[in-house]
Coordinates of N, CA and C in Angstrom, one line a residue:
X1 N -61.5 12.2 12.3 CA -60.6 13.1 13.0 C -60.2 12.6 14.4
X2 N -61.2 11.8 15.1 CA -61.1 11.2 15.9 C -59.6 10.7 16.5
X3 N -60.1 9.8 15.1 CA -59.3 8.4 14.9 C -57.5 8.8 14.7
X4 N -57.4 10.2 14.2 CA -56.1 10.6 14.0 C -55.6 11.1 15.5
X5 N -56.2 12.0 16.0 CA -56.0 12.0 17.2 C -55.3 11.0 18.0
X6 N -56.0 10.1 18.3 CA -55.6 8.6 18.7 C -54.7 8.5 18.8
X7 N -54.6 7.9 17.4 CA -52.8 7.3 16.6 C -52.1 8.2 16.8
X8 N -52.3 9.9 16.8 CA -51.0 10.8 17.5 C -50.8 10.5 18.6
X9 N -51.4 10.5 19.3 CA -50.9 10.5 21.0 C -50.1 9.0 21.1
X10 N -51.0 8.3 20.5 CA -50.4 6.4 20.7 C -48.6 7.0 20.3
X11 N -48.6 7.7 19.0 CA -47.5 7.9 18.7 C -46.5 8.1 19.3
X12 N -47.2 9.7 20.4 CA -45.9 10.3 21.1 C -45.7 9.5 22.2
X13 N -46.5 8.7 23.0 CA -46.4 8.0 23.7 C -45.3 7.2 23.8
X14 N -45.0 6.5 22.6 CA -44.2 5.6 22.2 C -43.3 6.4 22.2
X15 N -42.8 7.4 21.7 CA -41.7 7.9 21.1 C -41.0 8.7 22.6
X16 N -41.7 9.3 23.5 CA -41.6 9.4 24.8 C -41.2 8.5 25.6
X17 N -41.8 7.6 25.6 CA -41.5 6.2 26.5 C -39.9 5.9 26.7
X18 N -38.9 6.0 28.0 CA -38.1 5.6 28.3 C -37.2 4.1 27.7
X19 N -38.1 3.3 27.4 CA -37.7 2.3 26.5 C -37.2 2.7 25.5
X20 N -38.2 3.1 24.7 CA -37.6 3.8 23.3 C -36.3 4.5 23.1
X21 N -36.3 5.2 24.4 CA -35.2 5.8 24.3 C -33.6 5.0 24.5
X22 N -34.3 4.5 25.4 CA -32.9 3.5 25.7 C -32.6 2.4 24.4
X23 N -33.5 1.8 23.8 CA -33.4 1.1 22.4 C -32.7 2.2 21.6
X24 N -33.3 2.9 21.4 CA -31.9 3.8 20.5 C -30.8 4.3 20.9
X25 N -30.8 4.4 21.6 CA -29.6 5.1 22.4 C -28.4 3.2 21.9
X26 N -29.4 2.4 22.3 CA -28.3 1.0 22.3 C -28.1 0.6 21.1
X27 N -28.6 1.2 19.8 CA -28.8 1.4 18.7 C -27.8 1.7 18.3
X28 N -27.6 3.4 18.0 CA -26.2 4.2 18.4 C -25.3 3.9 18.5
X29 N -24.8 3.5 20.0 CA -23.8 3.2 20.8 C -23.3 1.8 19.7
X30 N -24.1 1.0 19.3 CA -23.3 -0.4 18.5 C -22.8 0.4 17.0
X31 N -24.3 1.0 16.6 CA -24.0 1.5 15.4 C -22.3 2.4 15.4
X32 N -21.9 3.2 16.5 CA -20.8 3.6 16.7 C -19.7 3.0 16.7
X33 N -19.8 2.1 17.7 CA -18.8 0.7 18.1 C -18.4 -0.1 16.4
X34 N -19.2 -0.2 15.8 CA -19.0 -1.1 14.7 C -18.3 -0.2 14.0
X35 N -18.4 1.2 13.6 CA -17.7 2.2 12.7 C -16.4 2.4 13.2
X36 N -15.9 2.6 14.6 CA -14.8 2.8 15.2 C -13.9 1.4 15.2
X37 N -14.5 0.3 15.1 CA -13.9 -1.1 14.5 C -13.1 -1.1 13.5
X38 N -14.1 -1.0 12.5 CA -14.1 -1.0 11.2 C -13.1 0.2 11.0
X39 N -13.1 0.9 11.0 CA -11.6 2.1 10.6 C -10.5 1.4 11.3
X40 N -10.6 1.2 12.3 CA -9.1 0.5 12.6 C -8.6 -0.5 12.2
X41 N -9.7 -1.1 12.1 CA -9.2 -2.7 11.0 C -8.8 -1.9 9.4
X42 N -9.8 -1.2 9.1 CA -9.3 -0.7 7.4 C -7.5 0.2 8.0
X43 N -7.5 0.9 8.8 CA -5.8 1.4 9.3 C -4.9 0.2 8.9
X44 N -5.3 -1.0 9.8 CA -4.4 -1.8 9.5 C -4.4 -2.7 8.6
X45 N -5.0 -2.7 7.9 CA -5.0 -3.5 6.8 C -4.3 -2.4 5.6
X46 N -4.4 -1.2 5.6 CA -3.7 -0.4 4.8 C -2.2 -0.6 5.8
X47 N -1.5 -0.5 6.4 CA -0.1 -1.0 7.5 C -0.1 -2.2 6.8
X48 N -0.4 -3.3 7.1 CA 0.0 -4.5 6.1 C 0.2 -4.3 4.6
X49 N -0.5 -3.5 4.1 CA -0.4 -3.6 2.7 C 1.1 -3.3 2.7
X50 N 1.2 -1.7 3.3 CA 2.6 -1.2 3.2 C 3.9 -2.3 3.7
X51 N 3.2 -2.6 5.2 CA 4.9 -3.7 5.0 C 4.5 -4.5 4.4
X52 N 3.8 -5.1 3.7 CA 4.1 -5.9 2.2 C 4.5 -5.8 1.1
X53 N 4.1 -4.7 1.2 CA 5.0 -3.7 -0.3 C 6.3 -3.6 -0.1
X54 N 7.1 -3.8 1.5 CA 8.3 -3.4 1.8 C 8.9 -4.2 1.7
X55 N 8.6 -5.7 2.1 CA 8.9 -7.3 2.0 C 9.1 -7.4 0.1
X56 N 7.8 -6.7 -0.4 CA 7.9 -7.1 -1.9 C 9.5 -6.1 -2.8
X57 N 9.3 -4.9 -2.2 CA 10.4 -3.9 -2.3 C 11.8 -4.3 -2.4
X58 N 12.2 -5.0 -1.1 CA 13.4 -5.3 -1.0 C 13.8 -7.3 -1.5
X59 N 12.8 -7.7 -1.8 CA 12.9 -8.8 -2.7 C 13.5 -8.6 -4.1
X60 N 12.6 -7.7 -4.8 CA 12.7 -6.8 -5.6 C 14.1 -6.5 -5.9
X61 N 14.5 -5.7 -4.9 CA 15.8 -5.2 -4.9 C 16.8 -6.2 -5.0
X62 N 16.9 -7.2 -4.1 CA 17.9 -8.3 -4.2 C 17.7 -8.8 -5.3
X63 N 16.4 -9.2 -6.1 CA 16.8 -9.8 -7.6 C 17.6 -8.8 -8.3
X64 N 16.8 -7.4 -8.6 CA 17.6 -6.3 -9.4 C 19.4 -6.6 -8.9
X65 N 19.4 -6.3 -7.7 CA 21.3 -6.5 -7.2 C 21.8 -7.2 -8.0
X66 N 21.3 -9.0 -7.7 CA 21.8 -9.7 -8.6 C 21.5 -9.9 -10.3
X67 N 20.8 -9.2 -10.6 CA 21.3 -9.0 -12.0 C 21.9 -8.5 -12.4
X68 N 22.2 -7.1 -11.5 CA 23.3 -6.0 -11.8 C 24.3 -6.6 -11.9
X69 N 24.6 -7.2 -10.7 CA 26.0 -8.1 -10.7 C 26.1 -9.0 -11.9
X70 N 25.3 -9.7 -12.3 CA 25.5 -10.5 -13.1 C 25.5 -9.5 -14.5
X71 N 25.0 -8.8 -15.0 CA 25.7 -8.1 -15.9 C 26.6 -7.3 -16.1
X72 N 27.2 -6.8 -14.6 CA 28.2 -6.2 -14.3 C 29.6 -7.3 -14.9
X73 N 29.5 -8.5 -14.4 CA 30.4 -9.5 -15.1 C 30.4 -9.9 -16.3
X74 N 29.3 -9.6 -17.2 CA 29.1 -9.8 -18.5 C 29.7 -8.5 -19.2
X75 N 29.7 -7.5 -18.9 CA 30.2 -6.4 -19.5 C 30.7 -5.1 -18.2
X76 N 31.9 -5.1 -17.9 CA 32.0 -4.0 -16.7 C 32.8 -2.8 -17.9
X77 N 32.6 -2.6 -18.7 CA 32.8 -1.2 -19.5 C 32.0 0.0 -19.4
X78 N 30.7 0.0 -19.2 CA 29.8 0.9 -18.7 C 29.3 0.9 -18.0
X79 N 29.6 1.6 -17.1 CA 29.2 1.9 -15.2 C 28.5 2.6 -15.1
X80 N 27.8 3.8 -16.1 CA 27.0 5.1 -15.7 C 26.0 4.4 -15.4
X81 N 24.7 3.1 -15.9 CA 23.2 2.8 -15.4 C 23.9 2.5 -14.4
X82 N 24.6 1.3 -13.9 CA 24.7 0.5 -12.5 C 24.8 1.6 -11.4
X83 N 25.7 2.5 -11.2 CA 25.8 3.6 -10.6 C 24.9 4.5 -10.7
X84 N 23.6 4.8 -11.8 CA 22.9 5.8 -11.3 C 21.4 4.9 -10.5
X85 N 22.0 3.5 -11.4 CA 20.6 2.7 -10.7 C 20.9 2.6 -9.4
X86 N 21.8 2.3 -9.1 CA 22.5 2.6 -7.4 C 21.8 4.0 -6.8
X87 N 22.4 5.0 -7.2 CA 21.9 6.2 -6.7 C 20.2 6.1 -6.2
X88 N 19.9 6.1 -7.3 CA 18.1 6.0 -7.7 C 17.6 4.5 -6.3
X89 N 18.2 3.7 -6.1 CA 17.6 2.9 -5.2 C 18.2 3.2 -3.9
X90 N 19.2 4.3 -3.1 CA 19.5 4.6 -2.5 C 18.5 5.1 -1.8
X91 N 18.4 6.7 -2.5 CA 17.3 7.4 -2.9 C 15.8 7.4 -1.9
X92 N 15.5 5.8 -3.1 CA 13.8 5.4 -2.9 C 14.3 5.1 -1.7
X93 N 14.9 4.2 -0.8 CA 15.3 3.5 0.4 C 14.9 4.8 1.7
X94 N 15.6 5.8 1.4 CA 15.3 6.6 2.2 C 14.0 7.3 2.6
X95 N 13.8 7.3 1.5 CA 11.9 8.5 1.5 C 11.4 7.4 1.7
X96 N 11.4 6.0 1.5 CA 9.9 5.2 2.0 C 10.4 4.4 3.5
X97 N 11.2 4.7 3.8 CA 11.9 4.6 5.3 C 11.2 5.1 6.4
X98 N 10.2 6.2 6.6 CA 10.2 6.5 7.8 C 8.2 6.4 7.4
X99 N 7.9 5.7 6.8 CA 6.7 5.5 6.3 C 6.4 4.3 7.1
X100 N 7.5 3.6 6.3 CA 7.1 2.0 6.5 C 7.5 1.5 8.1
X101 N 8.0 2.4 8.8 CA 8.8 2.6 10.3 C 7.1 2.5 10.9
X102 N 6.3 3.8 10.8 CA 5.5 4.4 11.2 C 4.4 3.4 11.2
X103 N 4.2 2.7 10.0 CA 3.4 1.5 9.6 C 3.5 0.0 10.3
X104 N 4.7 0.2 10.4 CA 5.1 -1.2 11.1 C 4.9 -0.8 13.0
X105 N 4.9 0.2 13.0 CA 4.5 0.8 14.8 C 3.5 0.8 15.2
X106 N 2.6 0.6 14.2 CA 0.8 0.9 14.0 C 0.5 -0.7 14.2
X107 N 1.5 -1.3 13.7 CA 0.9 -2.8 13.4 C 1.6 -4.1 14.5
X108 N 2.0 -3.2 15.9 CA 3.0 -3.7 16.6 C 4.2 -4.6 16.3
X109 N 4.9 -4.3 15.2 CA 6.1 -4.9 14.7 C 7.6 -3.6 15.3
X110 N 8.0 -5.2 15.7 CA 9.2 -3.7 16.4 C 10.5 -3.4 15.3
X111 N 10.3 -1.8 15.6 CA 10.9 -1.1 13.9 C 12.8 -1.1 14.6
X112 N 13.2 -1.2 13.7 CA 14.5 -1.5 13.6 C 15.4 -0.4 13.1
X113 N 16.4 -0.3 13.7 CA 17.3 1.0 13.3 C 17.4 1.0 12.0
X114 N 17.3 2.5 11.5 CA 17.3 2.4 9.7 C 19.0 2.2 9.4
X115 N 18.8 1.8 8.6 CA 20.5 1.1 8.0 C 20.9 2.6 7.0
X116 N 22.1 3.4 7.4 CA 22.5 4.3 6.8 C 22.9 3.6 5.3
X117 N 22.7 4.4 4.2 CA 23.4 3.9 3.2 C 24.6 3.9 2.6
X118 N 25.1 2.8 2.0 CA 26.5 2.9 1.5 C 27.0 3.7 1.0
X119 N 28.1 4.3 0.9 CA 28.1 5.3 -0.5 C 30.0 4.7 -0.8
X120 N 29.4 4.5 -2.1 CA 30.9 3.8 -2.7 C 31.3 4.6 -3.8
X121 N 32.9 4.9 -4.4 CA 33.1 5.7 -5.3 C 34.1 4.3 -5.7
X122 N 34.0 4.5 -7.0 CA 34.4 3.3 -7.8 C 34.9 3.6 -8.8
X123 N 36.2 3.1 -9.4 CA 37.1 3.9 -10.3 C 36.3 3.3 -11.5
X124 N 36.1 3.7 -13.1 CA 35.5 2.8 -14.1 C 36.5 2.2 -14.4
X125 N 35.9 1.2 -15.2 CA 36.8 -0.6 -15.5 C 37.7 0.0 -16.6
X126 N 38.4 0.1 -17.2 CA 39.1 0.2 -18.1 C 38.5 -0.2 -19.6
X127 N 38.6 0.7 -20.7 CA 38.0 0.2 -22.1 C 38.9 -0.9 -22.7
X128 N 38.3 -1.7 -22.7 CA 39.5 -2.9 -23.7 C 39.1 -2.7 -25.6
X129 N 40.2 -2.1 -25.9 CA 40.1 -2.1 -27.4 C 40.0 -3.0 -27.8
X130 N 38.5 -3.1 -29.0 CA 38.5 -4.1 -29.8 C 39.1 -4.6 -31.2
X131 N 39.3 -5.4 -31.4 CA 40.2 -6.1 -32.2 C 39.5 -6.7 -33.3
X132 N 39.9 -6.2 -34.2 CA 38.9 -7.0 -35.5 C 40.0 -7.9 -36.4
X133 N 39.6 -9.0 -36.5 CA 40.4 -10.2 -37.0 C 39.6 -10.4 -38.2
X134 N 41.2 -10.2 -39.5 CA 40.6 -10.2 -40.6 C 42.0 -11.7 -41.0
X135 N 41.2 -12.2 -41.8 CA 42.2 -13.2 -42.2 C 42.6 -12.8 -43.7
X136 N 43.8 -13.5 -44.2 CA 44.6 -13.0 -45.4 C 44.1 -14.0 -46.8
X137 N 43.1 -14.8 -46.6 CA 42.5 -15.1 -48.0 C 41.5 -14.4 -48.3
X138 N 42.5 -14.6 -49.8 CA 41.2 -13.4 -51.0 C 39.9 -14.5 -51.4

């Protein structure tokens, strides 16, 4: 019973002891520091993803354009996709606009006036009747 005695007091001693306290306290304080790091780096690394997605976005877009175009020339009799695919990327352009503003502000990239969007009204192409070519041997 002695002997437990002892080792309590040794204990509180230690646990009392102004050292101790300042070791944890310095404990803490990093243990804190490292957490409050670490979220701001994970912030911005979620900010990069986004303007990467925006870079990937409007890459994206320029290919789609030019296919449009290019099958706009291959067939301009049906206008309703091109014009709603128009619409529909109008659209996205605006709701992911003030995200990726906000993202890029976080990430000190200087945000640039949003570009209003076009809006074009465009008469449809005219139907060219097709012509079926029959030749006169039986």
């Amino acid at each position: 019973m002695n002997r437990i005695k002892e080792q309590a007091a040794k204990l509180w001693q230690l646990l009392i002891d102004p050292e101790t306290f300042g070791a944890y306290r310095s404990v803490v304080m990093t243990t804190w520091s490292i957490l409050r790091e670490t979220g701001v780096l994970l912030w911005l690394v979620v900010c990069l993803v986004l303007v990467v997605g925006e870079w990937g976005s409007k890459t994206a877009i320029a290919i789609g354009q030019g296919m449009r175009g290019w099958m706009d020339r291959i067939s301009s009799t049906e206008q309703l996709a091109p014009e709603t695919g128009k619409a529909l990327l109008e659209a996205g352009k605006s709701t992911v606009s003030f995200t990726l503003n906000q993202a890029k502000s976080q990430l000190g990239i200087v945000v640039s006036e949003p570009v209003q969007p076009k809006v074009t009204v465009s008469e449809p192409a005219p139907i060219q009747p097709k012509v079926a070519l029959t030749t006169l041997e039986d």
